[in-house]
Every structure is written in C-alpha cells, then in structure tokens.
C-alpha positions as protocol buffer text, in pm:
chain_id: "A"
residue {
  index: 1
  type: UNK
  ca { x: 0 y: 0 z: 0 }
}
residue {
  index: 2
  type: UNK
  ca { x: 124 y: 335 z: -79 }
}
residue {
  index: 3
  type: UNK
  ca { x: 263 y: 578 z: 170 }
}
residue {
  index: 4
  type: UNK
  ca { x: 44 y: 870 z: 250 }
}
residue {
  index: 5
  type: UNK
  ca { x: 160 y: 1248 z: 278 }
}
residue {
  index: 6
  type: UNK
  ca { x: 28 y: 1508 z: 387 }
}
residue {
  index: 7
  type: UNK
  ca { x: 117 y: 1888 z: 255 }
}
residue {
  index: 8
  type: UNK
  ca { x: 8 y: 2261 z: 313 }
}
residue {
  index: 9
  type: UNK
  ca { x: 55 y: 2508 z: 8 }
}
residue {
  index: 10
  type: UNK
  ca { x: -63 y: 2827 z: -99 }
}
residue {
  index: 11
  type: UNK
  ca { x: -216 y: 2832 z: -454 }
}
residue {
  index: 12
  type: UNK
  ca { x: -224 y: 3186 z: -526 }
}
residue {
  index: 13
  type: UNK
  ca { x: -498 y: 3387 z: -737 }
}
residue {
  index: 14
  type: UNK
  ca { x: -344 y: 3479 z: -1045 }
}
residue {
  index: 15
  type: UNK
  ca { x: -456 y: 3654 z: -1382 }
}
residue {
  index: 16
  type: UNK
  ca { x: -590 y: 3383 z: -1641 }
}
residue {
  index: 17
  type: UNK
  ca { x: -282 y: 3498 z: -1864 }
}
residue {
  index: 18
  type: UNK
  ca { x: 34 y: 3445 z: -1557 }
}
residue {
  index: 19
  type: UNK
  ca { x: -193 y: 3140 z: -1502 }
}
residue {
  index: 20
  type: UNK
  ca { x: -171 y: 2994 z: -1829 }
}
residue {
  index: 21
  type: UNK
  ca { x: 154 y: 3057 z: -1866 }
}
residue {
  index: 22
  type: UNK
  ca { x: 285 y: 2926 z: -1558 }
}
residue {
  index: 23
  type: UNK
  ca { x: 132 y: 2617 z: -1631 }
}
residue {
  index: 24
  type: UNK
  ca { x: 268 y: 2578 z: -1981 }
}
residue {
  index: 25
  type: UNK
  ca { x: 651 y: 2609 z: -1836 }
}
residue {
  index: 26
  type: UNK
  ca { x: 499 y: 2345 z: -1559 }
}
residue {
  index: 27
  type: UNK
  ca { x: 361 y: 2105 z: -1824 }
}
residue {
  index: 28
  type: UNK
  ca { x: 656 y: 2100 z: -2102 }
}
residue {
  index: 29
  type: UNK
  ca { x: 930 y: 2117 z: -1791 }
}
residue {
  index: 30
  type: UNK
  ca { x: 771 y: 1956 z: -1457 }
}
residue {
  index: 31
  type: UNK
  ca { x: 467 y: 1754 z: -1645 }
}
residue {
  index: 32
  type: UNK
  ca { x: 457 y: 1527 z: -1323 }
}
residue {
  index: 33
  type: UNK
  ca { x: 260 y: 1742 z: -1124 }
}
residue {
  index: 34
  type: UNK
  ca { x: 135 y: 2073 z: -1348 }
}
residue {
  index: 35
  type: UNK
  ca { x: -221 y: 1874 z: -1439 }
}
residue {
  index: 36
  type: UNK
  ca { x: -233 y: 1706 z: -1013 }
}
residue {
  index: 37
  type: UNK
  ca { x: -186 y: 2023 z: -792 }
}
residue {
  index: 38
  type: UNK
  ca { x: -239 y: 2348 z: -901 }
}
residue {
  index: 39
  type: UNK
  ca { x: 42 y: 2603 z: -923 }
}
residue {
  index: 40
  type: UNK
  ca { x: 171 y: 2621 z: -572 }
}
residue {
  index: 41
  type: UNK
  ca { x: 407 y: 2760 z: -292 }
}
residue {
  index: 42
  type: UNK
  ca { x: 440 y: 2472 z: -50 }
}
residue {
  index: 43
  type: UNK
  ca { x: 451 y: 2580 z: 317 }
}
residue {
  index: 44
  type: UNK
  ca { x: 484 y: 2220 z: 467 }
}
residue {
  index: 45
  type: UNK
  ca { x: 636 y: 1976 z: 277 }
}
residue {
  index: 46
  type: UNK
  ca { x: 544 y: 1581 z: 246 }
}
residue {
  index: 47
  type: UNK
  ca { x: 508 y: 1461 z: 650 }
}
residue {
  index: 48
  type: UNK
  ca { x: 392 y: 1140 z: 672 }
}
residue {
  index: 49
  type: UNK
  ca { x: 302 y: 956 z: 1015 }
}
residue {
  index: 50
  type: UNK
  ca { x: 40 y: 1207 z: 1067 }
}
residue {
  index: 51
  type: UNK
  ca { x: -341 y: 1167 z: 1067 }
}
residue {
  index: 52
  type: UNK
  ca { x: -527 y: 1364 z: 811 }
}
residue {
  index: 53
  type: UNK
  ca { x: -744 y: 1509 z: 1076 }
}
residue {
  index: 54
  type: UNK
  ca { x: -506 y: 1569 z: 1365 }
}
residue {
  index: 55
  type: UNK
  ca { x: -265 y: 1766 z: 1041 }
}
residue {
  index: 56
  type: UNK
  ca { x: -524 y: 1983 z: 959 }
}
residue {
  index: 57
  type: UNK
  ca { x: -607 y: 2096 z: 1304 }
}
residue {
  index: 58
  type: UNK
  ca { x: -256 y: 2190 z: 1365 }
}
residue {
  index: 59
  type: UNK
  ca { x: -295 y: 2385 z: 1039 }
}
residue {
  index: 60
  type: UNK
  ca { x: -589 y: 2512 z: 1147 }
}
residue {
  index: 61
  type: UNK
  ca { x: -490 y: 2622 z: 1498 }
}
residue {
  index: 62
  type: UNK
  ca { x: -147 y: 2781 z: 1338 }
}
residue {
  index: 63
  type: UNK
  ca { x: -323 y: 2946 z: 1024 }
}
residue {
  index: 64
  type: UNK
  ca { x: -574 y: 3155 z: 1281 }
}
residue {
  index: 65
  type: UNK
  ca { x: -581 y: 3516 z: 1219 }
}
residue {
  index: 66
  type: UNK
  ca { x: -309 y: 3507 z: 946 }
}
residue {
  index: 67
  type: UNK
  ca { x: -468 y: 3769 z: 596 }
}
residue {
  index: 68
  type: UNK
  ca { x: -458 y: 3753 z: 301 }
}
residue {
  index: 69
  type: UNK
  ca { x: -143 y: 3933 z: 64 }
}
residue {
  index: 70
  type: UNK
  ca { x: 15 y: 4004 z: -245 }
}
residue {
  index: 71
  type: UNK
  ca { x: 307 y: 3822 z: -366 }
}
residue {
  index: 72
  type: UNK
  ca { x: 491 y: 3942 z: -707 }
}
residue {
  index: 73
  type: UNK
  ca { x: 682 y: 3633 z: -866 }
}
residue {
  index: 74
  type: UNK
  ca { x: 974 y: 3900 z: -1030 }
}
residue {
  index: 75
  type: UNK
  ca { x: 1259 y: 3606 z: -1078 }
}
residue {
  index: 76
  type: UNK
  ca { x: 1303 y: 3281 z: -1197 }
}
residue {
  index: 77
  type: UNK
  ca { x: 1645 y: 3057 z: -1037 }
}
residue {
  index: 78
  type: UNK
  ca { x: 1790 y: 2800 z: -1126 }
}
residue {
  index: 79
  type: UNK
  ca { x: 1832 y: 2504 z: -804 }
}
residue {
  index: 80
  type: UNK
  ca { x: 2046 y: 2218 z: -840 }
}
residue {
  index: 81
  type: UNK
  ca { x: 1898 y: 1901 z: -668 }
}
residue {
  index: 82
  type: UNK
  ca { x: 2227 y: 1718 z: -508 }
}
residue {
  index: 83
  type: UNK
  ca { x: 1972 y: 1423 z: -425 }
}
residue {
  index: 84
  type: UNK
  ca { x: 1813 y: 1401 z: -756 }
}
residue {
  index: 85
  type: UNK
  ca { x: 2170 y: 1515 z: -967 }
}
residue {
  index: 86
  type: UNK
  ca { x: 1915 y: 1759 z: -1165 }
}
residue {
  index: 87
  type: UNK
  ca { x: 1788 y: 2115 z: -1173 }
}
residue {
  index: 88
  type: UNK
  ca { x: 1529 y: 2279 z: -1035 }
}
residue {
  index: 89
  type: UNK
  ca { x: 1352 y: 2600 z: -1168 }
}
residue {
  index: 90
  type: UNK
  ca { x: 1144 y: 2820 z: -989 }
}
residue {
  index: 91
  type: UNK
  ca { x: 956 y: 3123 z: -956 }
}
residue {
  index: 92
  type: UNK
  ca { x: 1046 y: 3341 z: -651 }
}
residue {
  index: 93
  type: UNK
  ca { x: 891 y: 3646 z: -515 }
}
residue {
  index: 94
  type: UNK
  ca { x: 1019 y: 3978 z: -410 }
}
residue {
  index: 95
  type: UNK
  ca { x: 731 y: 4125 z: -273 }
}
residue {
  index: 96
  type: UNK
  ca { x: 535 y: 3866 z: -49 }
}
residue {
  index: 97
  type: UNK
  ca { x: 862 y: 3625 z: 53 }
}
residue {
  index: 98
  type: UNK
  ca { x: 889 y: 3760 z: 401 }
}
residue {
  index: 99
  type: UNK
  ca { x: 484 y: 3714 z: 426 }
}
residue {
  index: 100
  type: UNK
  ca { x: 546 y: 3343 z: 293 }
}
residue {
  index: 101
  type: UNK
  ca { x: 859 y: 3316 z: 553 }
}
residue {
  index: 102
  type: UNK
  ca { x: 650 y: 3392 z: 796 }
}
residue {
  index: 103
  type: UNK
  ca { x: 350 y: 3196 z: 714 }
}
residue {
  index: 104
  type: UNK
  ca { x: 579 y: 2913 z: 704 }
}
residue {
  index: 105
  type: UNK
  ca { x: 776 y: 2972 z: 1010 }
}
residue {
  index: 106
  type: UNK
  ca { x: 393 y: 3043 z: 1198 }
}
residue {
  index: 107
  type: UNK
  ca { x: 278 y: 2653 z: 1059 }
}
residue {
  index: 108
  type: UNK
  ca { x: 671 y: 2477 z: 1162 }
}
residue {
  index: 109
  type: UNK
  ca { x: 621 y: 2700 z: 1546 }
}
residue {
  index: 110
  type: UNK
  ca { x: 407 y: 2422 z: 1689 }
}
residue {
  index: 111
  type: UNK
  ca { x: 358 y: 2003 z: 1660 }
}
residue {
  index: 112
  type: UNK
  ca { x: 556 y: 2061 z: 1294 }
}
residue {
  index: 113
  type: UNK
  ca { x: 862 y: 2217 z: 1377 }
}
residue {
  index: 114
  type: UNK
  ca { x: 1086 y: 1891 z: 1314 }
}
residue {
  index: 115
  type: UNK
  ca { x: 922 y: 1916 z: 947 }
}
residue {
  index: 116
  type: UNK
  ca { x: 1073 y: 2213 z: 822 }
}
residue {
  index: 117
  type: UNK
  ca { x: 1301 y: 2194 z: 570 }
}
residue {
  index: 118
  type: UNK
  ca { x: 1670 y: 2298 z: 574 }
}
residue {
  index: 119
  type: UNK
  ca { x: 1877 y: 2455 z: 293 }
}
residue {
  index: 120
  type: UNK
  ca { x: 1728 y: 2619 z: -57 }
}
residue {
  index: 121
  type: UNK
  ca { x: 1377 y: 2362 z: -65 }
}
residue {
  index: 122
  type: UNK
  ca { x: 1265 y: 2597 z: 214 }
}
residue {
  index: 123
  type: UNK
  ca { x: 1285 y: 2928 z: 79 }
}
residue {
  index: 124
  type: UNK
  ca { x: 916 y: 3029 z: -43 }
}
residue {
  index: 125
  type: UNK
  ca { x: 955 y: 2925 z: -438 }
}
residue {
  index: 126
  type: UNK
  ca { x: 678 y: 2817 z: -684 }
}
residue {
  index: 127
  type: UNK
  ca { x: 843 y: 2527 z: -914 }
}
residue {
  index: 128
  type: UNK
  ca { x: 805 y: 2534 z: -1310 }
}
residue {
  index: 129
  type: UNK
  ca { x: 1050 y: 2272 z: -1398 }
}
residue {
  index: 130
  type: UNK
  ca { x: 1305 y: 2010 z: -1254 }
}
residue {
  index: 131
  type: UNK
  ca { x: 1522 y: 1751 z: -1363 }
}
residue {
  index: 132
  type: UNK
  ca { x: 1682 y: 1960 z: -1654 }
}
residue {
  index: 133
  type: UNK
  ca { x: 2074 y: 1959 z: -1694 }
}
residue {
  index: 134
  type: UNK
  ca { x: 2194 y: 2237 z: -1489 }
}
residue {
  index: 135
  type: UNK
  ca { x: 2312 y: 2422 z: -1824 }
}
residue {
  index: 136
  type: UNK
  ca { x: 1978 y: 2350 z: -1964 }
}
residue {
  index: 137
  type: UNK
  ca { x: 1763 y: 2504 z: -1677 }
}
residue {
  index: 138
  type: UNK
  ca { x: 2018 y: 2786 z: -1631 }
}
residue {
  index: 139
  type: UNK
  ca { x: 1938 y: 2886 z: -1999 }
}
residue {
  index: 140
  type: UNK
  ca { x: 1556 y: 2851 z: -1942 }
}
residue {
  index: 141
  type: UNK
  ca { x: 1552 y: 3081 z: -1630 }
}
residue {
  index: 142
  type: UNK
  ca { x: 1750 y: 3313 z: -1804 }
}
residue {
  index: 143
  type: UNK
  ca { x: 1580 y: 3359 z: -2084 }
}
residue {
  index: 144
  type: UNK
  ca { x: 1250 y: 3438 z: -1887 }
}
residue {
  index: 145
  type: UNK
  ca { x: 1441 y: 3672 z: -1678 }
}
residue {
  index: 146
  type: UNK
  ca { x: 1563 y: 3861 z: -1962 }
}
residue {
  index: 147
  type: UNK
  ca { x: 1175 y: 3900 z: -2114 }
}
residue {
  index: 148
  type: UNK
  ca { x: 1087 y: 4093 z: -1787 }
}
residue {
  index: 149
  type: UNK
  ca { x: 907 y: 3870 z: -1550 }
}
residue {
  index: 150
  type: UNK
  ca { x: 652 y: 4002 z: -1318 }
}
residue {
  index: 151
  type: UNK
  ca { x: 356 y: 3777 z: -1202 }
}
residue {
  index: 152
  type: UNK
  ca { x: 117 y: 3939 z: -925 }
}
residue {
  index: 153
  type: UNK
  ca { x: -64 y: 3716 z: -760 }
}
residue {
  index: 154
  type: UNK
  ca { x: -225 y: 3659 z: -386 }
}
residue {
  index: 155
  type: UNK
  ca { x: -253 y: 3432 z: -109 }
}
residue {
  index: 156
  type: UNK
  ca { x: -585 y: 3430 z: 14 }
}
residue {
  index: 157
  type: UNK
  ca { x: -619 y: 3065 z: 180 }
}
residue {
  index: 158
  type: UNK
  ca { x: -414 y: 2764 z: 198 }
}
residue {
  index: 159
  type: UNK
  ca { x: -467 y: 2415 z: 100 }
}
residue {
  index: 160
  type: UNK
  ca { x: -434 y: 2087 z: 274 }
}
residue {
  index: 161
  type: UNK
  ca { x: -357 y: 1812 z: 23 }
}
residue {
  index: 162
  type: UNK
  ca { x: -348 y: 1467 z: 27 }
}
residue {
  index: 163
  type: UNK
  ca { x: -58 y: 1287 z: -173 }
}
residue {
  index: 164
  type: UNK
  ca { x: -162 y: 856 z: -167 }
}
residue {
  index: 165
  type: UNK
  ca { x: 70 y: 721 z: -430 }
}
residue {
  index: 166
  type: UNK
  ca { x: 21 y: 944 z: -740 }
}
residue {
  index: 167
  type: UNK
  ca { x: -303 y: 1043 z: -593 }
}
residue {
  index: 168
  type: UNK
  ca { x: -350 y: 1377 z: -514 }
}
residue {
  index: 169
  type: UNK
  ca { x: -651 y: 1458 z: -297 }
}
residue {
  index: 170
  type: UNK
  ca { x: -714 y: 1814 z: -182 }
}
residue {
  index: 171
  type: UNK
  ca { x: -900 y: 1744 z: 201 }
}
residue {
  index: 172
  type: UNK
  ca { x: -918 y: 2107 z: 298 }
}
residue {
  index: 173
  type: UNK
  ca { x: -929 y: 2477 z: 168 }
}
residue {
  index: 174
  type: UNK
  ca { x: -862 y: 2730 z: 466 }
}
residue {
  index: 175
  type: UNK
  ca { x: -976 y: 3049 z: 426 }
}
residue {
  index: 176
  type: UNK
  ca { x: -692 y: 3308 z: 501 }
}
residue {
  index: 177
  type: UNK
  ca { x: -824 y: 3623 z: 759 }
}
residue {
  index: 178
  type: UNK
  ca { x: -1071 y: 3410 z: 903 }
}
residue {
  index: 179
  type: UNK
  ca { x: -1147 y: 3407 z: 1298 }
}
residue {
  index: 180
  type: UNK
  ca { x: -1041 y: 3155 z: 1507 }
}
C-alpha cells in the first residue's frame, strides 16, 4: 500500500494569462505534477506519520488570524537538486517572501517544527520545472528573466492536500483572515 503524505501550500490567485503561462513552463518542464496540484508555494512539505485530521487541526490552529497578501513572482532561479543530480527551476517572489517566511515559520512553530526543511527547498519558491541539466535550466531561467518577468498574484487561503501514491486529494481549503 502506498505511503500517504500530507502537505500545506498556498495556490495563489493569479490573472488567467500568468496562469496559463505558468502552467505551460509546468507542463513542457515539470509535467509530473502541473495537471495534479495546481500552481503552488508549498509551506509544509510531504510529512507522513500524521493523521489527516489531527494535520489539519494543527494547520488550522497555526493558520488563525493570518490575511490575506500580495506576492509578485519577479525572478526565476535555477536550483540544483544534489539528491536528484538535476535542476530545479522556480519562480520566486520579491514582494510577499517575508509574508510566505512567515506563514511558514507560523505553521513549523508548533507540533511541525521537526518538518521544516533545511537549505534552498525551504525558501518560499513556486516550481516550473526540474530535472533539466543544470546548463539547460540555467538557460531557461535566463531567458525568462531577460523578457521581464513580473507575475502578481495573492494568497488568500491555503490548501491541505493529500498525496496517496500518485493520488492527489485536496481534504481542505482554509480560508486566510478568518477568525479563530
């Protein structure tokens, strides 16, 4: 039986046009994902061991007067993955990476704080291709940085998903500026 997973991400609300092309670099250069889980900014990365129910409280309790922002994806980088001996390429913001810091650093504070990542995987990034040659994916962030990138977007509520295999189940949508 497959492991389960359990993840919190922000899918930010973006224009149909940053949308569509966000997913286009996510479908030609990270196809496994860009048709599962929407374009994202993960905020807790894969746990397992932890029941659906009792991981969505803690996001819950942690996620409690947190509001909504803006977040401007201005730069694309190139990551090298020592593990996977590939590149990564994301999307990272200028304006909205401390909120995202934060947010993430607000959801690790409590019952999650052994999950947080260490190193580069940690900094607030939305992904738009991996497992390139690192020459390859240098040239491909380049060339978007050169034609003037500049996606505005916002984080109004995070989602609890479900990874089962290659099942992907969203279990919750959270509202960001609710009341406790």
């Amino acid at each position: 039986m497959p492991a389960e997973t359990l993840l919190a991400l922000v899918c930010p609300e973006f224009a149909l046009a940053d949308y569509q092309q966000i997913q286009i670099w996510r479908r030609e250069h990270d196809g496994v994902l860009a048709d599962r889980v929407l374009p994202h900014i993960t905020l807790v990365s894969p746990v397992s061991g932890w029941k659906p129910g009792d991981f969505t409280r803690e996001i819950h309790a942690r996620l409690a007067g947190q509001q909504p922002f803006d977040i401007v994806l201005d730069k694309a980088v190139s990551h090298l993955d020592t593990e996977a001996e590939a590149a990564m390429e994301w999307l990272v913001p200028t304006i909205g990476r401390e909120a995202l810091s934060a947010l993430q650093d607000q959801l690790h504070a409590g019952a999650l704080s052994a999950e947080r990542p260490a190193g580069p995987s940690g900094i607030p990034h939305l992904t738009i291709g991996r497992g390139a040659e690192p020459a390859v994916s240098k040239a491909r962030v380049a060339e978007i940085n050169e034609a003037g990138l500049s996606i505005h977007c916002r984080a109004s509520a995070v989602q609890i998903i479900r990874y089962k295999g290659d099942r992907v189940k969203l279990l919750e949508r959270v509202p960001l500026g609710r009341e406790r």
